[in-house]
Short mmCIF file of C-alpha atoms in Angstrom, two decimals:
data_model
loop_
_atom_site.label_atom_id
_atom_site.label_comp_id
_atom_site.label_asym_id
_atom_site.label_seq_id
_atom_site.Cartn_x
_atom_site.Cartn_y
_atom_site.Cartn_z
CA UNK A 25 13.11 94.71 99.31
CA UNK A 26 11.31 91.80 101.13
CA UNK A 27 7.98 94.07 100.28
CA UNK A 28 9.40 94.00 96.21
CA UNK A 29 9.92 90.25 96.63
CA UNK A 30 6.60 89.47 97.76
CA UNK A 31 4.98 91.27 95.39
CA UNK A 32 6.88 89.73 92.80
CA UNK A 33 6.44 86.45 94.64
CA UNK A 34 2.18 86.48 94.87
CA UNK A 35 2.68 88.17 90.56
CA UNK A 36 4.34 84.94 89.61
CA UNK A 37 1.85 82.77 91.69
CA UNK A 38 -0.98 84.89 89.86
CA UNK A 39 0.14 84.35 86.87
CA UNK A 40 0.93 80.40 86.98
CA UNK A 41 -2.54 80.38 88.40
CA UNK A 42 -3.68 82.51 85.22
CA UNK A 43 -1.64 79.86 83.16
CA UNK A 44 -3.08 76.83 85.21
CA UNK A 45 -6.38 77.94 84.54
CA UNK A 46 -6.53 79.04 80.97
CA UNK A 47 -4.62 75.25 80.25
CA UNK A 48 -7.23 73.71 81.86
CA UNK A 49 -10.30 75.74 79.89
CA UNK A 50 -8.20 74.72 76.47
CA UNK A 51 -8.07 70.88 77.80
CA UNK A 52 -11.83 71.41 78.80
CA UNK A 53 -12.64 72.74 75.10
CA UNK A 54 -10.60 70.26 74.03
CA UNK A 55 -12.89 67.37 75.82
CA UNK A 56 -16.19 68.86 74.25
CA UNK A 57 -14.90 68.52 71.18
CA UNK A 58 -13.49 64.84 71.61
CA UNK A 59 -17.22 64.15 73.05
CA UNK A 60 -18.58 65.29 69.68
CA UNK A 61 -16.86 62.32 68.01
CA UNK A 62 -17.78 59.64 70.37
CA UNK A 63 -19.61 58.15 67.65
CA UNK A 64 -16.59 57.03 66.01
CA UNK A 65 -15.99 54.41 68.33
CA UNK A 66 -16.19 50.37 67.68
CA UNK A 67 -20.08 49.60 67.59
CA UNK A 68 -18.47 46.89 70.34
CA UNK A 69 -16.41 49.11 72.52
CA UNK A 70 -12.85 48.62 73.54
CA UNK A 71 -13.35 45.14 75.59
CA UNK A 72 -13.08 41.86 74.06
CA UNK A 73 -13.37 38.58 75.63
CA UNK A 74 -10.60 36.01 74.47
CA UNK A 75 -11.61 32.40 73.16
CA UNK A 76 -8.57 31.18 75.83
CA UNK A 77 -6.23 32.64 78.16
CA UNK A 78 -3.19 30.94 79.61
CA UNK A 79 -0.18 31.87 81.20
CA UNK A 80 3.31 31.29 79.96
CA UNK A 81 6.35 30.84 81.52
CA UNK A 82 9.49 32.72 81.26
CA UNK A 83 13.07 31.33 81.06
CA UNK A 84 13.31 33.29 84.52
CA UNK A 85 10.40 31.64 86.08
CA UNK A 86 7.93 34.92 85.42
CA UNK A 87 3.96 34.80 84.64
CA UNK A 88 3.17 35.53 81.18
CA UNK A 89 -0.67 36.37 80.04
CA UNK A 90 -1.41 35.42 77.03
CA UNK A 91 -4.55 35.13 74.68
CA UNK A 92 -5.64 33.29 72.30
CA UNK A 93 -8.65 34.04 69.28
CA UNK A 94 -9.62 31.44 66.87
CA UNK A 95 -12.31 31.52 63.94
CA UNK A 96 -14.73 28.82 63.95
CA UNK A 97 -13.39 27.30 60.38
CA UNK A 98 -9.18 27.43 60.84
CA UNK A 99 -7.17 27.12 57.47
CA UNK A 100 -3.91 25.13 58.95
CA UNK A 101 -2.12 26.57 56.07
CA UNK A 102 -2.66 30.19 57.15
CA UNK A 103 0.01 31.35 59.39
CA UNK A 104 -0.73 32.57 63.19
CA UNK A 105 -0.37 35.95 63.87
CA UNK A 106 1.26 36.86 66.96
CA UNK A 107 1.20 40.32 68.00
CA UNK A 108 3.32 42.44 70.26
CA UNK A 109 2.30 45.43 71.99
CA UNK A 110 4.69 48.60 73.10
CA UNK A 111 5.83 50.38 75.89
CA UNK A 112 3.24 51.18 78.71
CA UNK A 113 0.49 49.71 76.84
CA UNK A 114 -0.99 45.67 76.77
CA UNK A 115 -2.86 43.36 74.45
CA UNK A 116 -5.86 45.70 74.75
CA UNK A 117 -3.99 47.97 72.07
CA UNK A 118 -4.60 45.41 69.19
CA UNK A 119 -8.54 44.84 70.44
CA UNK A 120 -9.43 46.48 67.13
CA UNK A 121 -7.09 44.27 65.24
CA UNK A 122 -7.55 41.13 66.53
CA UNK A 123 -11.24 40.98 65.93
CA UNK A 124 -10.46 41.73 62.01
CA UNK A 125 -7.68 38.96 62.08
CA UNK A 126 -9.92 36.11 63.14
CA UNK A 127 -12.93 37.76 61.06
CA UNK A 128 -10.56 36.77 58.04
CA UNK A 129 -9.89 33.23 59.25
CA UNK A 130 -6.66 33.70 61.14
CA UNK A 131 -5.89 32.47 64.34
CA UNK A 132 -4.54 35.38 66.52
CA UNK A 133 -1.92 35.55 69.31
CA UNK A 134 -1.80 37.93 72.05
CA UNK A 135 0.83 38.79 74.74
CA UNK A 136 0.74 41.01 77.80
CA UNK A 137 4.92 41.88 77.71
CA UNK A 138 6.74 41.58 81.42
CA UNK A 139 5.26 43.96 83.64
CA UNK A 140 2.48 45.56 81.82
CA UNK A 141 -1.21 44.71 81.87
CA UNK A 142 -2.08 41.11 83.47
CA UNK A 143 1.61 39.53 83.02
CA UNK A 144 3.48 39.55 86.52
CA UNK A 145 6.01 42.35 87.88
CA UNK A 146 9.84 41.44 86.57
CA UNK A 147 12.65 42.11 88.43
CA UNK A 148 14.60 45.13 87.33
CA UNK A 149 17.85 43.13 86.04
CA UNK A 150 15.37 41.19 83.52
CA UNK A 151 13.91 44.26 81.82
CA UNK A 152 15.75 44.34 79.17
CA UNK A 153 14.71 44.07 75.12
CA UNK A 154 16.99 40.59 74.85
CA UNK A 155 14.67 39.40 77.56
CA UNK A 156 11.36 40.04 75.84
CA UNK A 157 12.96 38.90 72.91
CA UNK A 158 13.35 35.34 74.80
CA UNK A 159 9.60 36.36 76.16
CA UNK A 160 8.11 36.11 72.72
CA UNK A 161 9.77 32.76 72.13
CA UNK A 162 8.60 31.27 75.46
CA UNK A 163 5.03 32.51 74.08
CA UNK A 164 5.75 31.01 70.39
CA UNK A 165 6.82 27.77 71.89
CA UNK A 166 3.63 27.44 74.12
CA UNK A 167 1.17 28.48 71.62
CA UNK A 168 2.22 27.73 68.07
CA UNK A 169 5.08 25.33 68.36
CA UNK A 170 4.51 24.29 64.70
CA UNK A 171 3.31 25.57 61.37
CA UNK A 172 3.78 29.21 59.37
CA UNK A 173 3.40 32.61 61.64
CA UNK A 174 3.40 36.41 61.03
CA UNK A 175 4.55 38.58 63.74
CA UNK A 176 3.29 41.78 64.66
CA UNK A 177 4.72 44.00 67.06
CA UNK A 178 4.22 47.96 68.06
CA UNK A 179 6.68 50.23 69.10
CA UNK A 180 8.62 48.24 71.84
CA UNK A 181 6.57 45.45 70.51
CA UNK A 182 8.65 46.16 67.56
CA UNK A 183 11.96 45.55 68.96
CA UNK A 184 10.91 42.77 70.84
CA UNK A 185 10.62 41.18 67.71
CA UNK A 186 13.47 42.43 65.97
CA UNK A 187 15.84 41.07 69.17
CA UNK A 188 13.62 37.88 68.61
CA UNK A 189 15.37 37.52 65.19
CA UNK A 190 18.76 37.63 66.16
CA UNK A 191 18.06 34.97 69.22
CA UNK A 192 15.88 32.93 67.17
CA UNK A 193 17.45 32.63 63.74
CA UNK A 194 16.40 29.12 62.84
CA UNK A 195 12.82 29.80 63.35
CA UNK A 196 12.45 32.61 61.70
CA UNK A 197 14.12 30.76 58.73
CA UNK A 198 12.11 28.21 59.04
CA UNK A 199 8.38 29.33 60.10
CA UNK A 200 8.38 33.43 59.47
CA UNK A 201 6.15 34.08 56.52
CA UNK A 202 5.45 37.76 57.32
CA UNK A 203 6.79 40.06 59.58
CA UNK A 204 4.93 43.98 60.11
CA UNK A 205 6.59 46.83 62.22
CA UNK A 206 4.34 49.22 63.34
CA UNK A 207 5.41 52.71 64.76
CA UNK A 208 9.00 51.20 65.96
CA UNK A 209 12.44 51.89 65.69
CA UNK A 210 15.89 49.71 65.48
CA UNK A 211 17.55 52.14 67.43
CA UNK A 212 16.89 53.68 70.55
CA UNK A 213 18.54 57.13 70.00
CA UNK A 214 15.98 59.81 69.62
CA UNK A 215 13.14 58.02 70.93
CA UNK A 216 12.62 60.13 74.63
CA UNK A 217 12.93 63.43 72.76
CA UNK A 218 9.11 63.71 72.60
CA UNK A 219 9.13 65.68 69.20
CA UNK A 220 11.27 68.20 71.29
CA UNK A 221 15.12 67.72 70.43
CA UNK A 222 17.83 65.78 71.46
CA UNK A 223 18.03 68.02 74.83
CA UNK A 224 14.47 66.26 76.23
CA UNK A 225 15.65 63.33 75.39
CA UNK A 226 18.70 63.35 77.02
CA UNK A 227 16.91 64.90 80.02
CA UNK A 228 14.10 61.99 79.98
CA UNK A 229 16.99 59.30 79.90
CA UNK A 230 18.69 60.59 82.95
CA UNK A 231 16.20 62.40 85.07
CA UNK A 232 13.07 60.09 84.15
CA UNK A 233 14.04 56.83 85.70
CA UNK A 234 14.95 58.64 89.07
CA UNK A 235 11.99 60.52 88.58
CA UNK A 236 9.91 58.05 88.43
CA UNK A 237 11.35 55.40 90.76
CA UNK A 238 10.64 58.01 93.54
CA UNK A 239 6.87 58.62 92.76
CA UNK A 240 6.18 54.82 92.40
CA UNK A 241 5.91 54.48 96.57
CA UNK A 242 2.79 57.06 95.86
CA UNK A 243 1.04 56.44 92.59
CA UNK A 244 -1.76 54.99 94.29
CA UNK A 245 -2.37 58.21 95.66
CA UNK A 246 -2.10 59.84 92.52
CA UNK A 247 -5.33 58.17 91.03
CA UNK A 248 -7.74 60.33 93.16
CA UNK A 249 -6.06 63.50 91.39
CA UNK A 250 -6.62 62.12 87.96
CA UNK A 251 -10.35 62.57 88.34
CA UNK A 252 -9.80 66.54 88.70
CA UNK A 253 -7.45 66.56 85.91
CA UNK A 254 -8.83 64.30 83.50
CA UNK A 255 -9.40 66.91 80.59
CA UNK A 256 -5.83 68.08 81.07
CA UNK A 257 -4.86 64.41 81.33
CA UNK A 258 -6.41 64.15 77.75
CA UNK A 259 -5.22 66.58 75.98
CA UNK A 260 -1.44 65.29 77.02
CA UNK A 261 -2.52 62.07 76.03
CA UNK A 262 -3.76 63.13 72.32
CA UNK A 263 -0.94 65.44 72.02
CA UNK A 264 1.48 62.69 72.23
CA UNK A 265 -0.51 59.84 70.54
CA UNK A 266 -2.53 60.77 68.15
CA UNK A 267 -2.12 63.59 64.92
CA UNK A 268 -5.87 63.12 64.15
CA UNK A 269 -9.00 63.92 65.57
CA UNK A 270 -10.31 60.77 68.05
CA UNK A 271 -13.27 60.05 70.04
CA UNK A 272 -13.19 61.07 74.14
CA UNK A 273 -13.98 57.82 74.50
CA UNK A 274 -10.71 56.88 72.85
CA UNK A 275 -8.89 59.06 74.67
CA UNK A 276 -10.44 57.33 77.98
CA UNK A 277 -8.93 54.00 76.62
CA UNK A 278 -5.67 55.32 75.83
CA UNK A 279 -4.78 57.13 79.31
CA UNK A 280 -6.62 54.06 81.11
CA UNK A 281 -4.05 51.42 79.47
CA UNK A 282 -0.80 53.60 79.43
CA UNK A 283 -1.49 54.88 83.34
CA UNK A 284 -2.00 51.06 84.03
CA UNK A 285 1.42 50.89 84.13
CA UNK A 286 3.23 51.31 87.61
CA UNK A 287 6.01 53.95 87.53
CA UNK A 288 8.86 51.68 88.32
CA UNK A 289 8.03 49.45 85.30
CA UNK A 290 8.40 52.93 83.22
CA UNK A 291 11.59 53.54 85.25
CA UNK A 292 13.14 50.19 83.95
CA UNK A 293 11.85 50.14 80.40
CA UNK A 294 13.58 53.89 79.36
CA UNK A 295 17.33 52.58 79.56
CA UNK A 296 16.85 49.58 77.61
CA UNK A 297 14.68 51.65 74.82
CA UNK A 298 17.56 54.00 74.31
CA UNK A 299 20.26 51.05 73.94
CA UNK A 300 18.31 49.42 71.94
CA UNK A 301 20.30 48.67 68.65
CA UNK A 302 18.87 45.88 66.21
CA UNK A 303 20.15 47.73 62.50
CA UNK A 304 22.30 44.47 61.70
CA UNK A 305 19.82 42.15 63.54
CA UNK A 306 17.38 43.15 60.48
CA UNK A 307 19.27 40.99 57.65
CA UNK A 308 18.11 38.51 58.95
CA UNK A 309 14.85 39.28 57.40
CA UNK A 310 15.76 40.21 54.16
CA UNK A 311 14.07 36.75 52.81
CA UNK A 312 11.16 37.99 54.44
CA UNK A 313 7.94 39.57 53.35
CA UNK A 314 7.86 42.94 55.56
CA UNK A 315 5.52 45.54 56.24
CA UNK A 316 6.76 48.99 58.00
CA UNK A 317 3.65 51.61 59.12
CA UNK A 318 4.38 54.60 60.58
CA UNK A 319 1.88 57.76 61.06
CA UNK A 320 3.42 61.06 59.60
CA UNK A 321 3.15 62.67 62.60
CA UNK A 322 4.33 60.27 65.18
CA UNK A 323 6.29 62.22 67.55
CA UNK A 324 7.97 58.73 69.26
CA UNK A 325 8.82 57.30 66.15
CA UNK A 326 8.59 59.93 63.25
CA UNK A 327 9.31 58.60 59.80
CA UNK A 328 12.96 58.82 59.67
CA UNK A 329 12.89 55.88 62.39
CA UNK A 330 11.15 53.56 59.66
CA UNK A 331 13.08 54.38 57.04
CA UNK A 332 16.56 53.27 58.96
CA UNK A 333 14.51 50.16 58.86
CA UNK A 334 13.55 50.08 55.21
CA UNK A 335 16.81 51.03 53.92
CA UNK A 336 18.30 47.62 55.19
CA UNK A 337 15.40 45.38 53.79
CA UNK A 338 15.50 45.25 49.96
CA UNK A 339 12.02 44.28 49.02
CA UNK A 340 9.93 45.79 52.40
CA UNK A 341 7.39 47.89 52.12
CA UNK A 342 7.16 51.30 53.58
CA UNK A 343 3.71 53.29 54.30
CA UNK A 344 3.66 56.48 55.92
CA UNK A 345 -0.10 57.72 57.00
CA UNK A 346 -1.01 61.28 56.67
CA UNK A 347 -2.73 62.74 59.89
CA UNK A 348 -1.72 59.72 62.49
CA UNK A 349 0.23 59.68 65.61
CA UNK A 350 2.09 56.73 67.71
CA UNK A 351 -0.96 54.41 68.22
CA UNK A 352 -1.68 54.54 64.68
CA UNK A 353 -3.44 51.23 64.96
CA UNK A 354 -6.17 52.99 66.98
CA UNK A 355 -6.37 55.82 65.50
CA UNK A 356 -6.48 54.75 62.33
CA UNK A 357 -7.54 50.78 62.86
CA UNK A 358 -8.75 49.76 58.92
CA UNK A 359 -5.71 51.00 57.97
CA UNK A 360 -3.45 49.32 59.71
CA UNK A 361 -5.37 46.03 59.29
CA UNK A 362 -5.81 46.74 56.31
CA UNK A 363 -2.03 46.41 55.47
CA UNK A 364 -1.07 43.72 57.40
CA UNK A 365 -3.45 41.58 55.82
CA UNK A 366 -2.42 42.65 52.37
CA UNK A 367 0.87 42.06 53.61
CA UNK A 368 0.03 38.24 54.39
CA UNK A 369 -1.53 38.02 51.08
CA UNK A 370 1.53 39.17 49.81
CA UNK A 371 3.60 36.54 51.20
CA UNK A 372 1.24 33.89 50.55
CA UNK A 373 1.71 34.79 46.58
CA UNK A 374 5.38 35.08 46.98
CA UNK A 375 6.11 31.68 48.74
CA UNK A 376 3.74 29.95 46.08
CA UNK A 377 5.30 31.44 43.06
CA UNK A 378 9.08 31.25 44.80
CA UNK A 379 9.62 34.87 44.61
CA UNK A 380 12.93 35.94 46.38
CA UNK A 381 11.77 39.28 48.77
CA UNK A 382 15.13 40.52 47.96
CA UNK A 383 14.37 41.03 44.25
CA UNK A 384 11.65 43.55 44.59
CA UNK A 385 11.84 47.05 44.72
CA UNK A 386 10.96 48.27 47.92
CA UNK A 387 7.88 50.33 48.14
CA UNK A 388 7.05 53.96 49.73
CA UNK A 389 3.44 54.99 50.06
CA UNK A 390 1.63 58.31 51.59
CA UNK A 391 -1.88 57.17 52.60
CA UNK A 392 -4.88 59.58 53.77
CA UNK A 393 -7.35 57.80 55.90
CA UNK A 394 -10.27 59.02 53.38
CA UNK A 395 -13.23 57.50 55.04
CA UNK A 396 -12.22 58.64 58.73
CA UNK A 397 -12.22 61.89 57.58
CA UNK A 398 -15.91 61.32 56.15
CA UNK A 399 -17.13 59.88 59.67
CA UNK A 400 -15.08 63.04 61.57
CA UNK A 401 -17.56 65.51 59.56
CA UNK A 402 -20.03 64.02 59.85
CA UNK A 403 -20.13 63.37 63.40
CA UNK A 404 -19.13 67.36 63.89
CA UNK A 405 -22.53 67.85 61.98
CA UNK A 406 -23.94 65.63 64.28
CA UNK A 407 -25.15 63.15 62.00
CA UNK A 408 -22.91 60.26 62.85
CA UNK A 409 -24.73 57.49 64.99
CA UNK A 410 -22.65 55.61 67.48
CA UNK A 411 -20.01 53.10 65.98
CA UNK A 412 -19.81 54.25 62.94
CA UNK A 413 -16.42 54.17 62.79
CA UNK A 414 -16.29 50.44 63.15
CA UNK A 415 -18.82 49.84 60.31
CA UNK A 416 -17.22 51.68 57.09
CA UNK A 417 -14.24 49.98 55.27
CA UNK A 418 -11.77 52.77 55.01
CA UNK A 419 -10.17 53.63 52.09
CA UNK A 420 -6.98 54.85 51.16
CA UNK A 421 -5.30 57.19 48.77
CA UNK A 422 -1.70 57.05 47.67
#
């Protein structure tokens, strides 16, 4: 028997090994390709230098860092846009963005959310959504205490701004023009299952945290092992943020910013994602020009997320892109921009011409990402030259 067991022992170590290794030549194949579309990166890279940086302080006392773009020429009648960034991520997600905004003459707003990127480490009893909601103001209040702004936010970014709404009611009345949510949700149910069913999500709620919390003590020692498993690293990476062929170099960026974050920060965050609750919060919007994006195959925030959202805001529009993941704005940057700034247009029209948001019809649109699709064949031909894909306006399809 102990002979049996042993052999049946070292088969199932052979064959996890055969597994190990054939995942690993798929993530390596996987890699080759992603180098073949390098050239779809920003002609500028991922790094961007802010016009000013300053740090903001939290109604508990905590280090905010925040950043600030201007264009040379600033309409004071244009609104600010603020933008908020999700879960595991920083102000380095919207690099793409922000460099549009202010190439259109608006002055641009960035925020690093407690405990990610370069703002400080919060206590665990102040992560919390209601807390970045008072966050955001703390940031509004230091940076654009006056005048119109638009507000921006991704994923948890997202319901940082929709718990901003319900804690700031007066100036939202007062000073909201435009308000865009991008890949987000107003409730939390659903949003660990990973594109896998209620049963990983339930797991990820109660195993993650602990999880987690007891690998934070070592995740320094866990960055020498990401070297060996980068391509595998990679491929989880583009599984679970993108539905669209991207650039290694992409994929770099995206592991870089989400592994940023320390484990016990992820360990905090989960609980308050799945209470989140903000469905009611969103009348208070309903005089509000909004803009919902989602990518058709976001596996965080499918679809059905955004349209719990539309269906309370008579008037919003909803667009759904073909062929994107969670980090649509990234993945498919012209697009996104694209929107919100026809969404600012939009509101500009409508508060001129005293058009009540409620009124309209709400809108639904299916978009293909035409001209990324153009630059993905023709850097497989190898005829793209590097940046590219920062250099073509993309177009759209409904």
């Amino acid at each position: 028997m102990a002979g049996i067991g042993k052999a049946i022992g070292l088969g199932a170590a052979a064959a996890a090994a055969a597994g190990a290794a054939a995942a690993g030549l798929a993530a390596d194949r996987a890699a080759a390709e992603r180098r073949r579309l390098n050239s779809l990166d920003p002609a500028d890279g991922f790094t961007h230098v802010a016009d000013e940086e300053l740090k903001v302080i939290a109604t508990d006392g905590l280090n905010l860092h925040v950043e600030i773009d201007s264009p040379r020429d600033l309409d004071p009648e244009l609104p600010t846009i603020v933008l908020s960034h999700g879960f595991c991520l920083s102000l380095r997600s919207w690099v793409l963005q922000r460099r549009a905004f202010v190439e259109a003459g608006y002055r641009v707003v960035l925020w690093d959310q407690r405990s990610h990127g370069e703002s400080e480490i919060s206590d665990l009893e102040h992560c919390t959504i209601d807390q970045l909601a008072h966050d955001l103001r703390a940031v509004i209040d230091a940076t654009c205490p006056e005048g119109p702004i638009a507000l921006v936010g991704h994923s948890m970014g997202g319901m940082t701004t929709m718990a901003f709404a319900r804690h700031s009611p007066e100036l939202v009345r007062d000073r909201v023009m435009a308000v865009a949510f991008i890949s987000t949700a107003a409730g939390g149910e659903g949003l660990t299952d990973l594109g896998m069913g209620p049963l990983v999500g339930r797991a990820i709620g109660q195993v993650g945290p602990r999880l987690l919390s007891r690998l934070a003590p070592h995740q320094r020692w866990l960055a020498p092992v990401r070297r060996f498993g980068r391509n595998v690293e990679g491929s989880i990476v583009d599984r679970f943020s993108y539905d669209s062929p991207v650039s290694e170099g992409l994929i770099r960026f995206t592991s870089d910013l989400i592994l940023a974050t320390r484990f016990e920060v992820m360990a905090a965050f989960i609980p308050a994602i799945q209470s989140h609750d903000e469905l009611e919060t969103l009348h208070a919007l309903v005089d509000k020009e909004v803009l919902v994006v989602n990518g058709e195959g976001d596996l965080l925030t499918p679809p059905a997320h955004s349209d719990k959202i539309v269906d309370r805001l008579p008037g919003s529009e909803h667009v759904v892109v073909r062929d994107a993941g969670h980090l649509i704005m990234l993945e498919h940057p012209e697009v996104v921009t694209g929107q919100i700034l026809s969404l600012l247009h939009r509101a500009e029209l409508a508060a001129a011409a005293a058009i009540p948001v409620a009124e309209k019809p709400r809108v639904r649109r299916v978009l293909v990402d035409i001209a990324k699709g153009r630059r993905v064949t023709k850097a497989r031909s190898g005829a793209g030259a590097p940046g590219s894909g920062s250099r073509s306006p993309s177009r759209a399809t409904s």
